[in-house]
N, CA, C and O atoms as a Tinker XYZ file with bonds, in Angstrom:
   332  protein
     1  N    -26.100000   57.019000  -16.516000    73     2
     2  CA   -25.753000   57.643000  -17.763000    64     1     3
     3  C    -25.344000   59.087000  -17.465000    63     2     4     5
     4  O    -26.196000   59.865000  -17.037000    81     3
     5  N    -24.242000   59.437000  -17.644000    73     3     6
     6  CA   -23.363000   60.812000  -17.197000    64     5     7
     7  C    -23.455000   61.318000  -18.716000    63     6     8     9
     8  O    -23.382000   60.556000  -19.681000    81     7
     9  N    -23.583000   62.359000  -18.778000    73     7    10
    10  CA   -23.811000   63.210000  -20.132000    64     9    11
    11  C    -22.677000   64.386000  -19.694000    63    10    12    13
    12  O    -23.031000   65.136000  -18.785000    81    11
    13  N    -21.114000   64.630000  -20.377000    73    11    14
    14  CA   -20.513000   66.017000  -20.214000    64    13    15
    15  C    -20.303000   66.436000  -21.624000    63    14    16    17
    16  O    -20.479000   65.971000  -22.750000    81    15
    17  N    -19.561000   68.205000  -20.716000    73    15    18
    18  CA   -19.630000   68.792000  -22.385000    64    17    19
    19  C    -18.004000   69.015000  -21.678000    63    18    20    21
    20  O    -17.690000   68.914000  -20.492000    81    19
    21  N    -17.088000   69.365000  -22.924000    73    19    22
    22  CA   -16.018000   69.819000  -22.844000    64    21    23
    23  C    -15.496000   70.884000  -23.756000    63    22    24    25
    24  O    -15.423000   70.485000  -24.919000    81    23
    25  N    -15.115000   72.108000  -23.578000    73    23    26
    26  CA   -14.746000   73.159000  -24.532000    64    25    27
    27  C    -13.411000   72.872000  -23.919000    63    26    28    29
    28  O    -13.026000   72.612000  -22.780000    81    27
    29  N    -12.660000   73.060000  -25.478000    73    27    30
    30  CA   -11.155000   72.931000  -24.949000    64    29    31
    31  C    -10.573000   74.367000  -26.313000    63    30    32    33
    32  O    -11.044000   74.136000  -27.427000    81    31
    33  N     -9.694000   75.642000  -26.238000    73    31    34
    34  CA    -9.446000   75.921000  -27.325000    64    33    35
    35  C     -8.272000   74.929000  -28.160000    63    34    36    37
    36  O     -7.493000   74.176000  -27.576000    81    35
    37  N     -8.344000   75.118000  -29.664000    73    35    38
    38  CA    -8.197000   74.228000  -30.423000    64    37    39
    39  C     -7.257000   74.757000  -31.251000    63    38    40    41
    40  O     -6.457000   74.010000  -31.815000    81    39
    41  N     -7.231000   76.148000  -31.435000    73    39    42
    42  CA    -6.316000   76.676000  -32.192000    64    41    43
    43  C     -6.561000   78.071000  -32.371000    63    42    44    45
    44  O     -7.695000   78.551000  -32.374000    81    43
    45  N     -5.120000   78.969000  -32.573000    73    43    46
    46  CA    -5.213000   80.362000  -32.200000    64    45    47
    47  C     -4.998000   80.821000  -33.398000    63    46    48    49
    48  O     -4.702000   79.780000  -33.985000    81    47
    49  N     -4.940000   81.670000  -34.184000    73    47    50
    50  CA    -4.668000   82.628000  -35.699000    64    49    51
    51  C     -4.700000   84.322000  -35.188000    63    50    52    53
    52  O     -5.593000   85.110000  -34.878000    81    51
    53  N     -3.811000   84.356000  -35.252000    73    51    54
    54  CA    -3.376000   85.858000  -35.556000    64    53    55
    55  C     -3.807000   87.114000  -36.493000    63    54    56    57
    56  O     -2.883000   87.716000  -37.040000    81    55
    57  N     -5.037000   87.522000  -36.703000    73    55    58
    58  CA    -5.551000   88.586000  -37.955000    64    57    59
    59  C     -5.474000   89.536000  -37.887000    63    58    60    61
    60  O     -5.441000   89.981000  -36.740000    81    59
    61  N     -5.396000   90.486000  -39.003000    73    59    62
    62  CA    -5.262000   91.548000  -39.546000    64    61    63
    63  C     -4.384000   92.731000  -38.890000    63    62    64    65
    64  O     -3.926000   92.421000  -37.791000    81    63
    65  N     -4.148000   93.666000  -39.219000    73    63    66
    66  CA    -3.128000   94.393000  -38.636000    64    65    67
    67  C     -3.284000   94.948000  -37.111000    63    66    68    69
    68  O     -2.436000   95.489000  -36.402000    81    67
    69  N     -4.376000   94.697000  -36.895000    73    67    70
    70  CA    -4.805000   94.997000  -35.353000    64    69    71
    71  C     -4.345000   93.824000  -33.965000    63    70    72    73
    72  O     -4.112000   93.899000  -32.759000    81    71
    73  N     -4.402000   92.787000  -35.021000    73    71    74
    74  CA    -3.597000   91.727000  -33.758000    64    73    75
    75  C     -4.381000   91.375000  -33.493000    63    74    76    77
    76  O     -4.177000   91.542000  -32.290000    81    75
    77  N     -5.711000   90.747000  -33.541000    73    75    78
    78  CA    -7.030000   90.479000  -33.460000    64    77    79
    79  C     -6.418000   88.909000  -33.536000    63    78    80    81
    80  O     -5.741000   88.524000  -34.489000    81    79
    81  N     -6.815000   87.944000  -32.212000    73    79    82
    82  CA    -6.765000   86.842000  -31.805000    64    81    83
    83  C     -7.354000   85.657000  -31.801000    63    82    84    85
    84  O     -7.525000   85.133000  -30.700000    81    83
    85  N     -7.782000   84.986000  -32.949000    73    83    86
    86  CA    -8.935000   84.263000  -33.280000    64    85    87
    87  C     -8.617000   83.079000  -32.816000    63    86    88    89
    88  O     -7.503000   82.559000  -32.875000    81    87
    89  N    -10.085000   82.402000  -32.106000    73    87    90
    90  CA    -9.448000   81.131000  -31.034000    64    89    91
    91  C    -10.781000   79.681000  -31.489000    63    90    92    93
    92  O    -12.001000   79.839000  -31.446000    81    91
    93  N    -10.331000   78.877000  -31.735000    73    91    94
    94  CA   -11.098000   77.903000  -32.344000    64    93    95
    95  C    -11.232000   76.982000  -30.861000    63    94    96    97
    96  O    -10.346000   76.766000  -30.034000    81    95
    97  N    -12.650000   76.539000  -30.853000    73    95    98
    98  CA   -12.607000   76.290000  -29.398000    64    97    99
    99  C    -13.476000   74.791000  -29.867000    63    98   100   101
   100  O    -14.086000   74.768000  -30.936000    81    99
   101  N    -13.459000   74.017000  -29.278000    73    99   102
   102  CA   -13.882000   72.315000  -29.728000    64   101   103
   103  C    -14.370000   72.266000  -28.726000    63   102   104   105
   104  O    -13.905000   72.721000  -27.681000    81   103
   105  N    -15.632000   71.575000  -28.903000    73   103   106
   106  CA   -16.562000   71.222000  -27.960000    64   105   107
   107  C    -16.827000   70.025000  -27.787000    63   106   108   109
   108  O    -17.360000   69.726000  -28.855000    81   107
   109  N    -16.816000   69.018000  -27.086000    73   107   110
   110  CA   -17.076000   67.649000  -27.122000    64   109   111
   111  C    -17.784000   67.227000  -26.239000    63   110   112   113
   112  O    -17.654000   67.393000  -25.026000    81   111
   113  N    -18.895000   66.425000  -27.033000    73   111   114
   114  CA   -19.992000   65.664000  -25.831000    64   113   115
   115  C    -19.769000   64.073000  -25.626000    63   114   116   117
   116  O    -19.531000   63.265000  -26.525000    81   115
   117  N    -19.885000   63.830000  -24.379000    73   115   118
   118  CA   -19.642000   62.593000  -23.943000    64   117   119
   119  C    -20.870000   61.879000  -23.128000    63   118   120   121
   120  O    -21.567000   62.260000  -22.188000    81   119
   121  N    -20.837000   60.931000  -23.739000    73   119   122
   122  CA   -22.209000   60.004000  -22.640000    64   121   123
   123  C    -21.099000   58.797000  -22.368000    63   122   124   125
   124  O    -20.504000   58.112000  -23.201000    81   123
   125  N    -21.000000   58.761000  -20.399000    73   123   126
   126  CA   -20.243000   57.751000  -20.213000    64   125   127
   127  C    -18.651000   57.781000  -20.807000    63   126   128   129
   128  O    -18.375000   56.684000  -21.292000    81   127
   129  N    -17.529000   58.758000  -20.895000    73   127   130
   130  CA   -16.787000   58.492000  -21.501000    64   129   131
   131  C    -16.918000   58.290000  -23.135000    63   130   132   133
   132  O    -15.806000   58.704000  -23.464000    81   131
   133  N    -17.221000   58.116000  -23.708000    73   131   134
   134  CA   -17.509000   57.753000  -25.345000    64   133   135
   135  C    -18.135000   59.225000  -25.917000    63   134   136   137
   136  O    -19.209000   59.762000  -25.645000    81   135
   137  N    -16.725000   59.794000  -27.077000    73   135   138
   138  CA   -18.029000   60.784000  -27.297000    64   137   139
   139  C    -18.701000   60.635000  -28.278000    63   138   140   141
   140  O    -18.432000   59.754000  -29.093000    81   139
   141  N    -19.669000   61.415000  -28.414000    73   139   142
   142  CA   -20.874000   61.180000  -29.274000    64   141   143
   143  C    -21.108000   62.427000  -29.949000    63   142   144   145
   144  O    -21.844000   62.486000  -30.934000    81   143
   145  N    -20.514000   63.437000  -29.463000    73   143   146
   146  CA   -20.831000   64.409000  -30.886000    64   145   147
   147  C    -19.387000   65.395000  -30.851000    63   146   148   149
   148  O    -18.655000   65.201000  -29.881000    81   147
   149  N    -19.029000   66.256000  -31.687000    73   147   150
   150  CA   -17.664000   66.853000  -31.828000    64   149   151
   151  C    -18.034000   67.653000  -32.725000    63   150   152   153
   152  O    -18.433000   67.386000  -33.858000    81   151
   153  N    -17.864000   68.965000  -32.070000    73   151   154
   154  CA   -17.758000   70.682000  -32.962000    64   153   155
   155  C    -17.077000   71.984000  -32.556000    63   154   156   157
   156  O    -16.493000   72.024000  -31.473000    81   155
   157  N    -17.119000   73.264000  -33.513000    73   155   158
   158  CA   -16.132000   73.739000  -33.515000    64   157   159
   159  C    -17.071000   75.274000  -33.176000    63   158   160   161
   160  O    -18.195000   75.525000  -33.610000    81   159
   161  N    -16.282000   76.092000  -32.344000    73   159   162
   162  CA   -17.162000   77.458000  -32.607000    64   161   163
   163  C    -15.803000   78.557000  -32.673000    63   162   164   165
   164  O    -14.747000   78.173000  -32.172000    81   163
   165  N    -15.848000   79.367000  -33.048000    73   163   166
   166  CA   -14.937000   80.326000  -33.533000    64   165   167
   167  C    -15.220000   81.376000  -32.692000    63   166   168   169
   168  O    -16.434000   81.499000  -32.532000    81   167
   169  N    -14.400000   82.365000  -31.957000    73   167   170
   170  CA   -14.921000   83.651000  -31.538000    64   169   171
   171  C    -12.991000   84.299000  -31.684000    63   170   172   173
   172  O    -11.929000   83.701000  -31.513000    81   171
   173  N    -13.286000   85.636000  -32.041000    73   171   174
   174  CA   -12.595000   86.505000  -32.217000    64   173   175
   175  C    -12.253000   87.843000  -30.766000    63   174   176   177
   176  O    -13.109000   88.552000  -30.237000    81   175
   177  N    -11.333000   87.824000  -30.574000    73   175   178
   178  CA   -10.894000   89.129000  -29.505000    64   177   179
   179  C    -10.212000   89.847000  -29.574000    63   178   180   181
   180  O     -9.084000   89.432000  -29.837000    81   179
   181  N    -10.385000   91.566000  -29.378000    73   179   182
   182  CA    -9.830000   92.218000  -30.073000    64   181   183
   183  C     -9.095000   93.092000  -29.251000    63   182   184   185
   184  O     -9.483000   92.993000  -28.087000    81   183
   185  N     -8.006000   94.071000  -29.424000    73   183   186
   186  CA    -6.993000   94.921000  -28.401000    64   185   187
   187  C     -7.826000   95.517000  -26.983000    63   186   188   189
   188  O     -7.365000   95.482000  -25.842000    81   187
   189  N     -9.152000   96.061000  -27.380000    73   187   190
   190  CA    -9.725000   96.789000  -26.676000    64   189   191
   191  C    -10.876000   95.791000  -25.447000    63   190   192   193
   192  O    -11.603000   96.382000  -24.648000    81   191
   193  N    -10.836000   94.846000  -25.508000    73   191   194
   194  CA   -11.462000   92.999000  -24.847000    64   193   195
   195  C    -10.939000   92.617000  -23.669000    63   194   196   197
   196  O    -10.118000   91.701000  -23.693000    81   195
   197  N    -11.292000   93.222000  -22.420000    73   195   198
   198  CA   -10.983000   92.580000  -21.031000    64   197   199
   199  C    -10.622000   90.756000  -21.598000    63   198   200   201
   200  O    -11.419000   89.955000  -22.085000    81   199
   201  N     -9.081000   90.567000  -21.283000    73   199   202
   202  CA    -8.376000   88.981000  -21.346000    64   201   203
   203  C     -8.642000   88.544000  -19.942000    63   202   204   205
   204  O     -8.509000   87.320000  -19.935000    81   203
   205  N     -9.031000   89.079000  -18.464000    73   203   206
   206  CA    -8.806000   88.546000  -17.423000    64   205   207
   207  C     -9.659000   87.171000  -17.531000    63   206   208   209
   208  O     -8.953000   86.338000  -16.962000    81   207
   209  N    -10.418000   86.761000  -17.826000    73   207   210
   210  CA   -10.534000   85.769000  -18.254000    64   209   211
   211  C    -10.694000   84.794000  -18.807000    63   210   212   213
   212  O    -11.326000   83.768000  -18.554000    81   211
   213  N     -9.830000   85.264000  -19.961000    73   211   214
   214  CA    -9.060000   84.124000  -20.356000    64   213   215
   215  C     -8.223000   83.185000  -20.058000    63   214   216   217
   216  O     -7.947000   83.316000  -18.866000    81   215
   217  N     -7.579000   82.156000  -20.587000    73   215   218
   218  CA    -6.643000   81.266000  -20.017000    64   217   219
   219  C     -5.698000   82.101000  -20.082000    63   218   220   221
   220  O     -5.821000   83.229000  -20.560000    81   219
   221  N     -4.175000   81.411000  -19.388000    73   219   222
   222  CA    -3.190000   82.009000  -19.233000    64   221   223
   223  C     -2.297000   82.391000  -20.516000    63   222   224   225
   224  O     -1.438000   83.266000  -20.633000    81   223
   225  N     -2.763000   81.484000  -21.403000    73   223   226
   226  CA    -1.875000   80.872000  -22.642000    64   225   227
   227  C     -2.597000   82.333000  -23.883000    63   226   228   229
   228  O     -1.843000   83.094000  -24.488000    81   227
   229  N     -3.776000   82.375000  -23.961000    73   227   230
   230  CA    -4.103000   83.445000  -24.754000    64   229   231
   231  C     -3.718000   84.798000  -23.836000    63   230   232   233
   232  O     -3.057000   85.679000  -24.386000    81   231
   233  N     -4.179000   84.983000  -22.268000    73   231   234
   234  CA    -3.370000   86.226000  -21.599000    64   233   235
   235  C     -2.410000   86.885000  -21.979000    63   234   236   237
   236  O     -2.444000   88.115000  -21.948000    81   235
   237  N     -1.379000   86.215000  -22.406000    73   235   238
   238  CA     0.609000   86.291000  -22.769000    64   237   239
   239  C      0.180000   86.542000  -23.896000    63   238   240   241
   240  O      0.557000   87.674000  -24.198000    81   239
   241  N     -0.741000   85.837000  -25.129000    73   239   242
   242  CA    -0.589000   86.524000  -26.663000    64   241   243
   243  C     -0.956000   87.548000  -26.533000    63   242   244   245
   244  O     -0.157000   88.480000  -26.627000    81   243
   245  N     -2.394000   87.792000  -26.247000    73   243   246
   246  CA    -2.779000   89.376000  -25.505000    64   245   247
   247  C     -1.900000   90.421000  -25.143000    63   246   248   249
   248  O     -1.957000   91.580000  -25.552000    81   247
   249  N     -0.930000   89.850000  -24.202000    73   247   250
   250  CA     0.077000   90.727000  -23.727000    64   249   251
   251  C      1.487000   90.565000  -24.587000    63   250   252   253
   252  O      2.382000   90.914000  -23.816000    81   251
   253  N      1.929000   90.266000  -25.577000    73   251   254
   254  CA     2.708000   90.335000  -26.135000    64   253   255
   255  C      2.721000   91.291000  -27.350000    63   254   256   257
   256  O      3.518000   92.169000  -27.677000    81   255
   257  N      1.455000   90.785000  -27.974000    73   255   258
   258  CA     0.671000   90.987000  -29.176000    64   257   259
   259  C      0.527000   92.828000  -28.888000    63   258   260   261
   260  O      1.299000   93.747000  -29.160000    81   259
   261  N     -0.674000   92.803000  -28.301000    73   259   262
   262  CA    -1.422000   94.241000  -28.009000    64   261   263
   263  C     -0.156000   95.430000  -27.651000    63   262   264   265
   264  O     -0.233000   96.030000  -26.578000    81   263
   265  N      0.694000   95.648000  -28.356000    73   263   266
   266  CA     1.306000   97.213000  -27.719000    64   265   267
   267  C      0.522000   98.105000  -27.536000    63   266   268   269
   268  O     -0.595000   98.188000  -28.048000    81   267
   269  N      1.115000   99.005000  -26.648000    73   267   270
   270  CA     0.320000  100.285000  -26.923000    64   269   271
   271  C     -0.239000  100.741000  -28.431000    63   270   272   273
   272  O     -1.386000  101.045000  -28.760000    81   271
   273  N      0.798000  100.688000  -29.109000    73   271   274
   274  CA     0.799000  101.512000  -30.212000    64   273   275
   275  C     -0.069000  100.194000  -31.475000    63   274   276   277
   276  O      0.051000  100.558000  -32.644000    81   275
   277  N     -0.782000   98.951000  -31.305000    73   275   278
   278  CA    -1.505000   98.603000  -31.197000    64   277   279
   279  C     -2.353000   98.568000  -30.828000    63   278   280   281
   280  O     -3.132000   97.973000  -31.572000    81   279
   281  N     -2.793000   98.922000  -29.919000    73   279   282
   282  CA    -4.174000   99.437000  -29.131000    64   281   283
   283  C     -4.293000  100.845000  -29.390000    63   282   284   285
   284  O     -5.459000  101.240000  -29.387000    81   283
   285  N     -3.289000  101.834000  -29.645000    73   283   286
   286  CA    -4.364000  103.022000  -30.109000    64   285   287
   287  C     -4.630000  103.028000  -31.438000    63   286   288   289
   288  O     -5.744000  103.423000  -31.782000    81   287
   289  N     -3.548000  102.540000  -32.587000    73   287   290
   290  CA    -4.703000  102.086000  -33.718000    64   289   291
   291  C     -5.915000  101.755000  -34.059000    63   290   292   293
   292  O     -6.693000  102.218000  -34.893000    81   291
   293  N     -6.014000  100.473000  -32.942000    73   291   294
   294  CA    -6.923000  100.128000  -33.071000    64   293   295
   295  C     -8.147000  101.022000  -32.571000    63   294   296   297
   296  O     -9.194000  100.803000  -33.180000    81   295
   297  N     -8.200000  101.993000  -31.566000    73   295   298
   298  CA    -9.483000  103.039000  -30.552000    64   297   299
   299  C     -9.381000  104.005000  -32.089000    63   298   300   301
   300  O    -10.484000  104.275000  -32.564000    81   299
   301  N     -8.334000  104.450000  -32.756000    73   299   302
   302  CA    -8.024000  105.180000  -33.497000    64   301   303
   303  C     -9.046000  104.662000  -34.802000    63   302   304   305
   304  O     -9.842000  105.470000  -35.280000    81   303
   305  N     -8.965000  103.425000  -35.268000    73   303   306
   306  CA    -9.733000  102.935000  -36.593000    64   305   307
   307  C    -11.412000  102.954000  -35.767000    63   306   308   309
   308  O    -12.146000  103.843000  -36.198000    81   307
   309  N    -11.918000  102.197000  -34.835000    73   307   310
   310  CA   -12.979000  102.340000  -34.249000    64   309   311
   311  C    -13.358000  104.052000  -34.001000    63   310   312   313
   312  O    -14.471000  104.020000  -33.477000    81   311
   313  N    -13.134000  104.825000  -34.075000    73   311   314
   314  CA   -13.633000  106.164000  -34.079000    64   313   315
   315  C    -13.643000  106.759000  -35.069000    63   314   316   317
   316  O    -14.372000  107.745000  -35.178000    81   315
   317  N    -12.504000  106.167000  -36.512000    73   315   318
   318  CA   -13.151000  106.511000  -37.540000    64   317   319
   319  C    -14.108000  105.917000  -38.305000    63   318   320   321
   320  O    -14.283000  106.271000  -39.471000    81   319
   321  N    -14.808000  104.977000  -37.741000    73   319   322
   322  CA   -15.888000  103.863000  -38.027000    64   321   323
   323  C    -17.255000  104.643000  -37.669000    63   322   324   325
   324  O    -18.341000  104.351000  -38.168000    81   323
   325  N    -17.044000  105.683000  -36.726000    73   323   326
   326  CA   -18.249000  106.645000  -36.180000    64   325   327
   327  C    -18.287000  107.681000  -36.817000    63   326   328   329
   328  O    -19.321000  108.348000  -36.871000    81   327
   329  N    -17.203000  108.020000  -37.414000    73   327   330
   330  CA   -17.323000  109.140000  -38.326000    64   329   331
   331  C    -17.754000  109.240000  -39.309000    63   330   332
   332  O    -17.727000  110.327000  -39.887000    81   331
């Protein structure tokens, strides 16, 4: 009896004016081939978020997405969050 897990991402969304990269990631458990359970977890990444490892496929949105002038907005709104 082989028990795996599989995270695969599932789907990407694009938010708010910061370019903030939201990645729906599916998890699937398998006993023997057959799966037996199926869910979803959400995590968000934002301009200022080491991508090195990430996949290649979110890397390029990262790097397309994030301009400069996107990324200092964004250090720019986070410091007025301290203020």
């Amino acid at each position: 009896m082989a028990i795996t897990k599989k995270i695969e991402n599932d789907k990407y969304e694009i938010v708010s004016d910061f370019k903030h990269i939201q990645i729906r990631e599916r998890i699937i458990i398998e006993e023997d081939g057959v799966e037996i359970s199926r869910s979803w977890h959400r995590r968000i990444i934002t301009p200022n978020d080491d991508v090195s490892s990430e996949t290649e496929e979110i890397r390029g949105l990262a790097n397309s997405l994030w301009t400069q002038s996107v990324k200092d907005a964004w250090t720019e709104h986070l410091i007025s969050l301290d203020n």
